[in-house]
mmCIF file of C-alpha atoms and ligand atoms in Angstrom:
data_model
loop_
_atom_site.group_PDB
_atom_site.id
_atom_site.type_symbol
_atom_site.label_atom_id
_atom_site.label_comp_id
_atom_site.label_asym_id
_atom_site.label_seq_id
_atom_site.Cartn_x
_atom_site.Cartn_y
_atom_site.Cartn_z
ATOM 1 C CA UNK A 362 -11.232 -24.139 -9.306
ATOM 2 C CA UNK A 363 -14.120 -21.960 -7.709
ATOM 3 C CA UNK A 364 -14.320 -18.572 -9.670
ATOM 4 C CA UNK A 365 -17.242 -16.965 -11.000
ATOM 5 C CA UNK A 366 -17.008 -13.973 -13.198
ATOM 6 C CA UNK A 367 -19.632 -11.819 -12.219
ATOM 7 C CA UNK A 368 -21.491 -10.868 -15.224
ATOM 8 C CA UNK A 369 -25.844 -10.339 -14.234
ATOM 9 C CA UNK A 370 -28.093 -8.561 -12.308
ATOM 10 C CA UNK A 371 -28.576 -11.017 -9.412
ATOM 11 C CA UNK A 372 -24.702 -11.965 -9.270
ATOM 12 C CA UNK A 373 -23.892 -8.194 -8.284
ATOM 13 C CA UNK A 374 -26.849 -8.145 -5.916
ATOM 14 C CA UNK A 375 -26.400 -11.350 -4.527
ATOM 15 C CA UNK A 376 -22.113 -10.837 -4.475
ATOM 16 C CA UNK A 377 -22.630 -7.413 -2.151
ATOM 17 C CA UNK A 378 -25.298 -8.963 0.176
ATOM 18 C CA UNK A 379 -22.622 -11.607 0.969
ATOM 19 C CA UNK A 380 -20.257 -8.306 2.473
ATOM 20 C CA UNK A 381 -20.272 -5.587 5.058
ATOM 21 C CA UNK A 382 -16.561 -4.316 4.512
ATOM 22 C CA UNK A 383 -15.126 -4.151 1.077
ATOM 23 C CA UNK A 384 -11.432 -3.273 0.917
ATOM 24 C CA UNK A 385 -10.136 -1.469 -2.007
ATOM 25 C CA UNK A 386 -7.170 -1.392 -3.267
ATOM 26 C CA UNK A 387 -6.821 1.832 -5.776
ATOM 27 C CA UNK A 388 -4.324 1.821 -8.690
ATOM 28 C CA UNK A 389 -6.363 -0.264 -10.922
ATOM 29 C CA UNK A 390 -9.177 -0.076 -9.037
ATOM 30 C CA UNK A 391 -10.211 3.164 -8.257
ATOM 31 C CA UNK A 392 -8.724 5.101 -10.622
ATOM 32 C CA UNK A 393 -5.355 4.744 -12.950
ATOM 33 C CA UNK A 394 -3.112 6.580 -12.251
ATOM 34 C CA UNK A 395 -4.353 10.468 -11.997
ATOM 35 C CA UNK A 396 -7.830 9.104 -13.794
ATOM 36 C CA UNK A 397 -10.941 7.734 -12.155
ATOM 37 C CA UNK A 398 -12.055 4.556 -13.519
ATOM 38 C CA UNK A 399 -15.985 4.651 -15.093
ATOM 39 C CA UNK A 400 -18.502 4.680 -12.916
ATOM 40 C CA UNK A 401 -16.270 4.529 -9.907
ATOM 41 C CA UNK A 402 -18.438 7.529 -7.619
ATOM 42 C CA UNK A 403 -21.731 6.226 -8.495
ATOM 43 C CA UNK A 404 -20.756 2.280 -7.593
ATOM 44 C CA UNK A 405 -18.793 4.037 -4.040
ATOM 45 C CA UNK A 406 -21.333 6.115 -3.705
ATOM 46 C CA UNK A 407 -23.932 3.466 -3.675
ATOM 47 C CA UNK A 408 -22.088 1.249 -1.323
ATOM 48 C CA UNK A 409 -21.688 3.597 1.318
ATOM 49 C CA UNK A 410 -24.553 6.152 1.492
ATOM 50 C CA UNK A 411 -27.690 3.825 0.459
ATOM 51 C CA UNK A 412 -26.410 -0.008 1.570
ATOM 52 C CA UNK A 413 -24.150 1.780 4.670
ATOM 53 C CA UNK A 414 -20.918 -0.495 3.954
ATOM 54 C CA UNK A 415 -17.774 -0.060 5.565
ATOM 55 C CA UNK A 416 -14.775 0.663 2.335
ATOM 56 C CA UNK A 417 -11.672 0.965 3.432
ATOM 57 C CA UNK A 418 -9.154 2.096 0.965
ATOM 58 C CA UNK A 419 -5.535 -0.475 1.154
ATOM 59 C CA UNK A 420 -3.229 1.119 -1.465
ATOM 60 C CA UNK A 421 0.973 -0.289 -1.718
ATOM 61 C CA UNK A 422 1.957 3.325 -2.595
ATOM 62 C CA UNK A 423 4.127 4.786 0.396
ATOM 63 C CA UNK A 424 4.784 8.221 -1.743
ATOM 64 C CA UNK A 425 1.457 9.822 -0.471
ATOM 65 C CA UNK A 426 0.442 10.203 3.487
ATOM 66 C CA UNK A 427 -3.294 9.421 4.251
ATOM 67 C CA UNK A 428 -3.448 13.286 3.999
ATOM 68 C CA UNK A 429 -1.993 13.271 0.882
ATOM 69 C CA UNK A 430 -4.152 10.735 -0.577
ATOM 70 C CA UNK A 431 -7.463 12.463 1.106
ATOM 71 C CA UNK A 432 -6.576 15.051 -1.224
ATOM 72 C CA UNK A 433 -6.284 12.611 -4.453
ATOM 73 C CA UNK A 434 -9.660 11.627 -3.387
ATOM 74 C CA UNK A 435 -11.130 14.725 -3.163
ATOM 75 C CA UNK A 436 -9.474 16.264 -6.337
ATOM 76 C CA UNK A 437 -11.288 13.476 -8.454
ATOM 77 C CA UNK A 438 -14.360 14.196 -6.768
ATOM 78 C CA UNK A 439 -14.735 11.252 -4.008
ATOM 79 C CA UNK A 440 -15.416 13.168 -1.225
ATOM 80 C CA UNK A 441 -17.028 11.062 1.235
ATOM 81 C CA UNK A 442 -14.218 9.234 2.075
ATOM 82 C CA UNK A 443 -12.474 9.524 5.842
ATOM 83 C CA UNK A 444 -8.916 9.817 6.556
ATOM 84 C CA UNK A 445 -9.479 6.550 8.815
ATOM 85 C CA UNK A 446 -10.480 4.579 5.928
ATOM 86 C CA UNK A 447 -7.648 5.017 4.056
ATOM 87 C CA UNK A 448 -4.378 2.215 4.558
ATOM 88 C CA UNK A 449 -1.357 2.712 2.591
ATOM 89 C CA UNK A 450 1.924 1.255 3.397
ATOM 90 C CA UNK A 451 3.766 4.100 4.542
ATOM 91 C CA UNK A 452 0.959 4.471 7.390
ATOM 92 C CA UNK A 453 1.080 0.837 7.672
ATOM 93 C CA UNK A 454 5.020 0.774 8.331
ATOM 94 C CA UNK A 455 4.953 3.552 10.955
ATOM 95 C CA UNK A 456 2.080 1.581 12.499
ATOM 96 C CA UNK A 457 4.479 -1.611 12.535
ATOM 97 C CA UNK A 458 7.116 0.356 13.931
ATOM 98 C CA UNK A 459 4.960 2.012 16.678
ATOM 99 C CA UNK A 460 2.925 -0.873 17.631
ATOM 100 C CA UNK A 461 5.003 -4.218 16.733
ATOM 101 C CA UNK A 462 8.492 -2.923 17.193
ATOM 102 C CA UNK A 463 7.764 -0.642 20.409
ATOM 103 C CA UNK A 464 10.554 1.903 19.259
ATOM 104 C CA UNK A 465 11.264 4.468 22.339
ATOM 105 C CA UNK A 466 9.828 7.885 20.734
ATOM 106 C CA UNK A 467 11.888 9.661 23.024
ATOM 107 C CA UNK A 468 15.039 7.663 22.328
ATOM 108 C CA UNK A 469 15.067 5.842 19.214
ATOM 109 C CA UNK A 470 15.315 6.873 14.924
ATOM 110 C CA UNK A 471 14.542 5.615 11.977
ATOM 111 C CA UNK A 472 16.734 6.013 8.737
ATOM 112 C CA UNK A 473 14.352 6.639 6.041
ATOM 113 C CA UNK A 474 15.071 6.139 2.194
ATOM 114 C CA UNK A 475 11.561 7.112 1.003
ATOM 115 C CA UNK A 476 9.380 10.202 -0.028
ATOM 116 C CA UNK A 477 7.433 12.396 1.987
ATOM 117 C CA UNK A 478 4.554 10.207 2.154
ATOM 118 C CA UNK A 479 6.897 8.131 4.725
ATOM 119 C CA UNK A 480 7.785 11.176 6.723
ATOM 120 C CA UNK A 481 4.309 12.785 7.206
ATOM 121 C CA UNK A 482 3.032 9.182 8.542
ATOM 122 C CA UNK A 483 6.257 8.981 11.175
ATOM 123 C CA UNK A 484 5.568 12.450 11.681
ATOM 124 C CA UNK A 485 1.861 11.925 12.510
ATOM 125 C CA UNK A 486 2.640 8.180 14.809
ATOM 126 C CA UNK A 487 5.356 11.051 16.506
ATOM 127 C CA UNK A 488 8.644 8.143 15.587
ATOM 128 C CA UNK A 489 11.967 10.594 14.792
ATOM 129 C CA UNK A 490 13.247 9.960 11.707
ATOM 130 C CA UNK A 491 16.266 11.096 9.927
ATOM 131 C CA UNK A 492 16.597 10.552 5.928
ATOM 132 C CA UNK A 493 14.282 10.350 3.554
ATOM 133 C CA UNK A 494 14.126 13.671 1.556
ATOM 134 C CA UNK A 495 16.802 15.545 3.498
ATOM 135 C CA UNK A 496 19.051 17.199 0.485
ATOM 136 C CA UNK A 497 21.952 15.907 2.137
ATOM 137 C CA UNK A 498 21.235 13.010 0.773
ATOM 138 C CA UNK A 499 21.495 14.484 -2.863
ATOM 139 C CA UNK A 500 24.753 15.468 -2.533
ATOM 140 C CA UNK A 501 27.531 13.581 -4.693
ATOM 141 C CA UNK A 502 28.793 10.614 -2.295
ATOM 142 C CA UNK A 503 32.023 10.988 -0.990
ATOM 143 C CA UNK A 504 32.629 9.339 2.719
ATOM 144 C CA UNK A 505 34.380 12.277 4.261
ATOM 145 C CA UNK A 506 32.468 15.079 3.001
ATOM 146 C CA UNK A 507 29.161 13.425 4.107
ATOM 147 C CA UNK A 508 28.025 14.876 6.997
ATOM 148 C CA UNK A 509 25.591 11.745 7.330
ATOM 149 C CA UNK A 510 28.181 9.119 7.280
ATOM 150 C CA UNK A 511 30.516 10.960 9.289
ATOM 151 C CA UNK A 512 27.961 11.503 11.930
ATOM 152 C CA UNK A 513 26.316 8.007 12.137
ATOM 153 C CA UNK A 514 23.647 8.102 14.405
ATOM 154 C CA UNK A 515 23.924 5.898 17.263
ATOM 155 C CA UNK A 516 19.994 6.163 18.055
ATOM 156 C CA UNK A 517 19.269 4.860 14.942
ATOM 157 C CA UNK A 518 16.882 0.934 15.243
ATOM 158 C CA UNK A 519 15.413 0.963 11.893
ATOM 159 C CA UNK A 520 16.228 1.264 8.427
ATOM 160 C CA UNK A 521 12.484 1.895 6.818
ATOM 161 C CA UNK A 522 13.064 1.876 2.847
ATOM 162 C CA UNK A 523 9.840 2.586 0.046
ATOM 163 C CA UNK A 524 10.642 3.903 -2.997
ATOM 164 C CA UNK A 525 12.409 6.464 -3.113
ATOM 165 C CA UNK A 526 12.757 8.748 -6.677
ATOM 166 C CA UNK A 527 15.669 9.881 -5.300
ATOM 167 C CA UNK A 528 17.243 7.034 -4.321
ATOM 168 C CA UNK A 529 21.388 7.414 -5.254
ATOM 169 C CA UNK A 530 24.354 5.899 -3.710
ATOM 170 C CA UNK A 531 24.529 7.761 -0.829
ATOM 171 C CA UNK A 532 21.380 6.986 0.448
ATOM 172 C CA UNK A 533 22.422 3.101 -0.382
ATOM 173 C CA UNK A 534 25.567 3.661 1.579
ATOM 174 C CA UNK A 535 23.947 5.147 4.660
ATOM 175 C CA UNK A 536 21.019 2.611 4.841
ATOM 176 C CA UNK A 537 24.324 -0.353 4.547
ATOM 177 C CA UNK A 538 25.801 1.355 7.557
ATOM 178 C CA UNK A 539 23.176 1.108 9.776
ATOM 179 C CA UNK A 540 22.033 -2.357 8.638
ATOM 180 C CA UNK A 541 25.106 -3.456 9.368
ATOM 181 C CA UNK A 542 24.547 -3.126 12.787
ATOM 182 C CA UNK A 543 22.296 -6.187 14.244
ATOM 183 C CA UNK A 544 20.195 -4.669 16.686
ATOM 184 C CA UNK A 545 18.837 -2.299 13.781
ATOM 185 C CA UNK A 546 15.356 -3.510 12.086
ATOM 186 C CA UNK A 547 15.145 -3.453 8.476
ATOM 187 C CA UNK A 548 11.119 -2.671 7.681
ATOM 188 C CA UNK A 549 9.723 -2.278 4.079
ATOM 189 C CA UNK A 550 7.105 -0.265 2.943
ATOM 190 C CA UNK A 551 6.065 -2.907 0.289
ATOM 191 C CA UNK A 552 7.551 -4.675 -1.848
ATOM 192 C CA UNK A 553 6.546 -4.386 -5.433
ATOM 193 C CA UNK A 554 8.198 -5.006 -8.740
ATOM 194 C CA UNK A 555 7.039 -2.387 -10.579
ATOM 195 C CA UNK A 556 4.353 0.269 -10.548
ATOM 196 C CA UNK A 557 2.069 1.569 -13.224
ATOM 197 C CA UNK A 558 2.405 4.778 -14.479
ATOM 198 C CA UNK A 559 0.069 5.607 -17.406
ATOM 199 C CA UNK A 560 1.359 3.125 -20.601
ATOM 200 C CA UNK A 561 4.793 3.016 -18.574
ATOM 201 C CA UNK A 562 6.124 0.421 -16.151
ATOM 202 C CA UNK A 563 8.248 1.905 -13.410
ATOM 203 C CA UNK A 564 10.523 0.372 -10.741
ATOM 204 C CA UNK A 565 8.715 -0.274 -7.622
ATOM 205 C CA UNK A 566 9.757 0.311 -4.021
ATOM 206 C CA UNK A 567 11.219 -3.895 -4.545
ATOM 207 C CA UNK A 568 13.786 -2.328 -6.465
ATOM 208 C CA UNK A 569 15.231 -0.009 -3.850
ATOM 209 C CA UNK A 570 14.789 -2.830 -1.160
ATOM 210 C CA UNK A 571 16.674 -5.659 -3.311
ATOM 211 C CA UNK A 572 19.362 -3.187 -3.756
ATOM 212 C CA UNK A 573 19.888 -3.071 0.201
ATOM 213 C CA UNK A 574 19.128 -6.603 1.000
ATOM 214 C CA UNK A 575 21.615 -7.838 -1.749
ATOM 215 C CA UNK A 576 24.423 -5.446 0.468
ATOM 216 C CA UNK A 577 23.151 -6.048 3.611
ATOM 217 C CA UNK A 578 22.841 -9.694 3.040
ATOM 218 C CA UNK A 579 19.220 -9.290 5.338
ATOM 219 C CA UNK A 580 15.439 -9.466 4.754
ATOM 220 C CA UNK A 581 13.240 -6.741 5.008
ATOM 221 C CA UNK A 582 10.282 -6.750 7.126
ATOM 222 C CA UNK A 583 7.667 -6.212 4.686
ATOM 223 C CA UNK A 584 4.802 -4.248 5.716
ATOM 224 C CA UNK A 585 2.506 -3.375 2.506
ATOM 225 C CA UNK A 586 0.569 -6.032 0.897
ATOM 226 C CA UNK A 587 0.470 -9.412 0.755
ATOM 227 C CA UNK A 588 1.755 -8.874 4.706
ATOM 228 C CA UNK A 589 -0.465 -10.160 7.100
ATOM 229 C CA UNK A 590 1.069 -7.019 9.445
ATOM 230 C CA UNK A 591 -1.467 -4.920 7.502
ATOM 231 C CA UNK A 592 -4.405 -7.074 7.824
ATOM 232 C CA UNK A 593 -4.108 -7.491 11.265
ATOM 233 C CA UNK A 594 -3.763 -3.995 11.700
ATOM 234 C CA UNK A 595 -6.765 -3.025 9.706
ATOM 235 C CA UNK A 596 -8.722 -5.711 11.441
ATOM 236 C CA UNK A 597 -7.676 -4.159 14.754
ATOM 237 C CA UNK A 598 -8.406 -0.921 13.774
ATOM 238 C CA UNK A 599 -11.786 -1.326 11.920
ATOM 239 C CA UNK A 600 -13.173 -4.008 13.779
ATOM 240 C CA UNK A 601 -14.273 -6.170 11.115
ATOM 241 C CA UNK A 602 -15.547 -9.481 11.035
ATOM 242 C CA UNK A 603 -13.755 -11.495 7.845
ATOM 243 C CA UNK A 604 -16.352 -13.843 6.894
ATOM 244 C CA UNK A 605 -18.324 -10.803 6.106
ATOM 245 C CA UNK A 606 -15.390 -8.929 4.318
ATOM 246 C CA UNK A 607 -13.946 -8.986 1.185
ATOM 247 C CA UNK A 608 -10.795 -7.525 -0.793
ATOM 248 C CA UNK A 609 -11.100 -6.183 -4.105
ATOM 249 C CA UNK A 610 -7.462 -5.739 -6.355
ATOM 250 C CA UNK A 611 -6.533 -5.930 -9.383
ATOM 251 C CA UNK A 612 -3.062 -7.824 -9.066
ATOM 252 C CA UNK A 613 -3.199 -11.513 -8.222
ATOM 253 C CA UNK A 614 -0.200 -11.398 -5.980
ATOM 254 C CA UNK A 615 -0.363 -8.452 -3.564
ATOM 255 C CA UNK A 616 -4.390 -7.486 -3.473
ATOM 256 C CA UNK A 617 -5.555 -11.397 -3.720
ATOM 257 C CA UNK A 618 -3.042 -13.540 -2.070
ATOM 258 C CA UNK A 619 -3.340 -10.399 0.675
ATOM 259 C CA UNK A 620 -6.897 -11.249 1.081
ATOM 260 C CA UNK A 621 -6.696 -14.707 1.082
ATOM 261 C CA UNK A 622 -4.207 -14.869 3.873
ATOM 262 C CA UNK A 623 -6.353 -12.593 5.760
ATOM 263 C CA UNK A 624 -9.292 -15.519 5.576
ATOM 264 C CA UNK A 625 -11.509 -12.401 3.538
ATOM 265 C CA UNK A 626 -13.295 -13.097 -0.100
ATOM 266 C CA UNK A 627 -11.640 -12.037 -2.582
ATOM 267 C CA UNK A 628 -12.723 -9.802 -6.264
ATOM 268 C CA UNK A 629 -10.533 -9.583 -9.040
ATOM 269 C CA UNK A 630 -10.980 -6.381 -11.446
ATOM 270 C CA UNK A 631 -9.065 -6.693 -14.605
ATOM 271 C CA UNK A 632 -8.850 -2.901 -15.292
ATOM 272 C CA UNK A 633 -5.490 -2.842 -13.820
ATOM 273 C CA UNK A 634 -2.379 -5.198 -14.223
ATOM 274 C CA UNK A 635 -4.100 -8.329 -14.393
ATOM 275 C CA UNK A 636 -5.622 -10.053 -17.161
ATOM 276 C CA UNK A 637 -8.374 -12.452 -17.391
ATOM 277 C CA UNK A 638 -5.405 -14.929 -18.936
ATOM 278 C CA UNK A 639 -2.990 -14.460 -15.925
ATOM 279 C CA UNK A 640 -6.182 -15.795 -13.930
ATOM 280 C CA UNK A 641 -6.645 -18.821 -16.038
ATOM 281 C CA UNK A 642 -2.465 -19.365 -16.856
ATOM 282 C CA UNK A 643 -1.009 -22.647 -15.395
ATOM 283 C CA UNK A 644 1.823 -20.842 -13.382
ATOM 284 C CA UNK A 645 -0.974 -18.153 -11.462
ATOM 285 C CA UNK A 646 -1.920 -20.197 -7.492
ATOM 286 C CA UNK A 647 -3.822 -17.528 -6.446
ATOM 287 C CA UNK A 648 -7.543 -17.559 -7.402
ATOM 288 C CA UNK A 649 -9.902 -15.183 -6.473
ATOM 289 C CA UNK A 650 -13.413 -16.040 -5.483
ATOM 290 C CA UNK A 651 -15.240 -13.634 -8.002
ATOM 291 C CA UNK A 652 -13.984 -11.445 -10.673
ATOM 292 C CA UNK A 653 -15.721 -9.007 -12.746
ATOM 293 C CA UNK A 654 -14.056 -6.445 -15.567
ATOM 294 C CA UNK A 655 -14.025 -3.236 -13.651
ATOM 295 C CA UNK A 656 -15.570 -2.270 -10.679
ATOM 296 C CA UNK A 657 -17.954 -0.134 -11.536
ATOM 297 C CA UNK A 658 -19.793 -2.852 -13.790
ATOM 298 C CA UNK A 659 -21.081 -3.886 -10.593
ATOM 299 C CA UNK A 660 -23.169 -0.514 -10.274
ATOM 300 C CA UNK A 661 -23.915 -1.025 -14.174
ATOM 301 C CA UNK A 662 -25.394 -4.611 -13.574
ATOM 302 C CA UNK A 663 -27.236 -3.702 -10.442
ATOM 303 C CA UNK A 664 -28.989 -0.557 -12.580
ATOM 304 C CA UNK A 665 -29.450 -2.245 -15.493
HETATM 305 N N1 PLP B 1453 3.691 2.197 -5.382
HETATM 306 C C1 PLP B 1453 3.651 3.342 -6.088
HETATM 307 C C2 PLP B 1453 4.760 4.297 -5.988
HETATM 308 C C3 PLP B 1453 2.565 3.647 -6.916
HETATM 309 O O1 PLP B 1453 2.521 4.813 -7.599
HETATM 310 C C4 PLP B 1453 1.521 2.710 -7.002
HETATM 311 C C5 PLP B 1453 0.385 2.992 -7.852
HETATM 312 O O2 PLP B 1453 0.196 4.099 -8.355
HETATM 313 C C6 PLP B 1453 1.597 1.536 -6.248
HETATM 314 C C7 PLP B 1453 2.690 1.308 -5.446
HETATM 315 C C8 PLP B 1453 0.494 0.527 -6.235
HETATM 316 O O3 PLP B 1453 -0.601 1.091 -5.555
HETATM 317 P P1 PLP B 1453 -1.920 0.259 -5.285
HETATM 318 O O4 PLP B 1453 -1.611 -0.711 -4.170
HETATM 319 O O5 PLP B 1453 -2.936 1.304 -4.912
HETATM 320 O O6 PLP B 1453 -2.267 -0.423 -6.551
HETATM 321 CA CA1 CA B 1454 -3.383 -1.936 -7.686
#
């Protein structure tokens, strides 16, 4: 097994010599939750404004637009950081749907069960959407009083689920409707179990998209990571060159197996979900390259 844990002076400097584009994923990372992780500016900081690297920031959450997370950055005091170097998968999905699935943007919808984050990015690509936070959806299911399933939209070609802390039964029973209809795409925003939420484990967007692949009997397009959709698209958009990139995560598998599909090095933190055991354990197959105990140690080393 090729690890190395990353723990001198010359392993930080000679670990970010190897790399011209370090991609970050955040929760765990960057900060937990609404708190910055130590020495997270300075080590950011450092990167881009005296070694000129190119960070790009590749969070799962689909709740926030890029706009919306520009303003997380901001309010814990990162505020060097473009809108175009953020990735999340709600701008990742309306990407996919744009660019992969070709909707018409005069013609076609999307049925969203989501938040707003999912909206503002459909919004943005200019895809019509109908869904997501609409009260209508709140409303106590009952088939005839619902003026969404007795209007079933006929322009309707994807069903585009994230999590949703909303989600209820009607929203289940709309998304059915239209996936029962072949020619409708089912697209994910991402996939996860679970999300983090201070000392609390949460359901993840996984648990809204189970719900309507287990009455759909379909598979979601996923597009968050590990999907190579989202590589390919950051690729495309940043112009990188992989053998001089590397992803940074702390869960083994959405941040690393995402950049080891992608043909990128990968980092390991273990100031978010994963531990230095789950690296180590018998049942973990995906082994990042280096891994260090929080990001910022890397700024610590290098200053030492
Ligand atoms: N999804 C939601 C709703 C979240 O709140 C989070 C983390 O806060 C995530 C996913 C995981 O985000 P990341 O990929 O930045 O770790
Ligand atoms: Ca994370």
């Amino acid at each position: 097994m090729d690890i190395s844990k990353i723990t001198s002076k010359e392993q930080a400097v000679g670990f970010l010599n190897q790399f011209d584009n370090f991609l970050f994923d955040c929760d765990g990372v960057i900060w937990s939750g609404n708190t910055l992780l130590p020495k997270t500016i300075e080590i950011l900081t450092y990167l881009k404004m005296e070694l000129h690297k190119n960070l790009i920031f590749v969070s799962n959450n689909s709740t926030k637009s890029r706009e919306e997370y520009l303003k997380k950055f901001r309010k814990l005091g990162i505020n060097f950081i473009n809108k175009n170097e953020i990735f999340n998968s709600s701008f990742a999905s309306a990407i996919y749907i744009e660019k992969i699935l070709n909707v018409n943007k005069e013609t076609d919808k999307v049925f969203v069960i989501g938040m707003r984050g999912i909206e503002g990015e459909l919004r943005e690509a200019g895809i019509k959407y109908i869904g997501g936070e609409d009260i209508r959806l709140d409303d106590k299911f009952s088939v005839e009083e619902s003026e969404y399933f007795q209007n079933l939209d006929p322009s309707v070609k994807v069903v585009l689920a994230g999590l949703d802390l909303n989600i209820n039964y009607h929203r289940l029973a709309i998304g059915l409707q239209y996936l029962l209809r072949p020619e409708v795409f089912f697209v994910s925003t991402n996939i996860d179990s679970t999300f983090p939420n201070g000392k609390f484990k949460l359901p993840g967007a996984g648990t809204m998209i189970k719900a309507l692949e287990t009455c759909s009997n379909r598979k979601s397009i996923s597009c968050g990571k590990p999907n190579l959709n989202m590589m390919k698209s950051i690729i495309k958009e940043h112009n990188i060159d992989i053998s001089r990139s590397v992803m940074v995560g702390d869960r083994l598998n959405t941040d690393i197996k995402f950049g080891k599909l992608g043909g990128l090095s990968t980092l390991l933190v273990l100031s978010g979900i994963c531990s230095e055991e789950d690296v180590f354990s018998k049942d973990n197959d995906v082994v990042p390259n280096y891994y260090i105990n929080k990001l910022g140690d890397l700024y610590e080393l290098i200053h030492e």
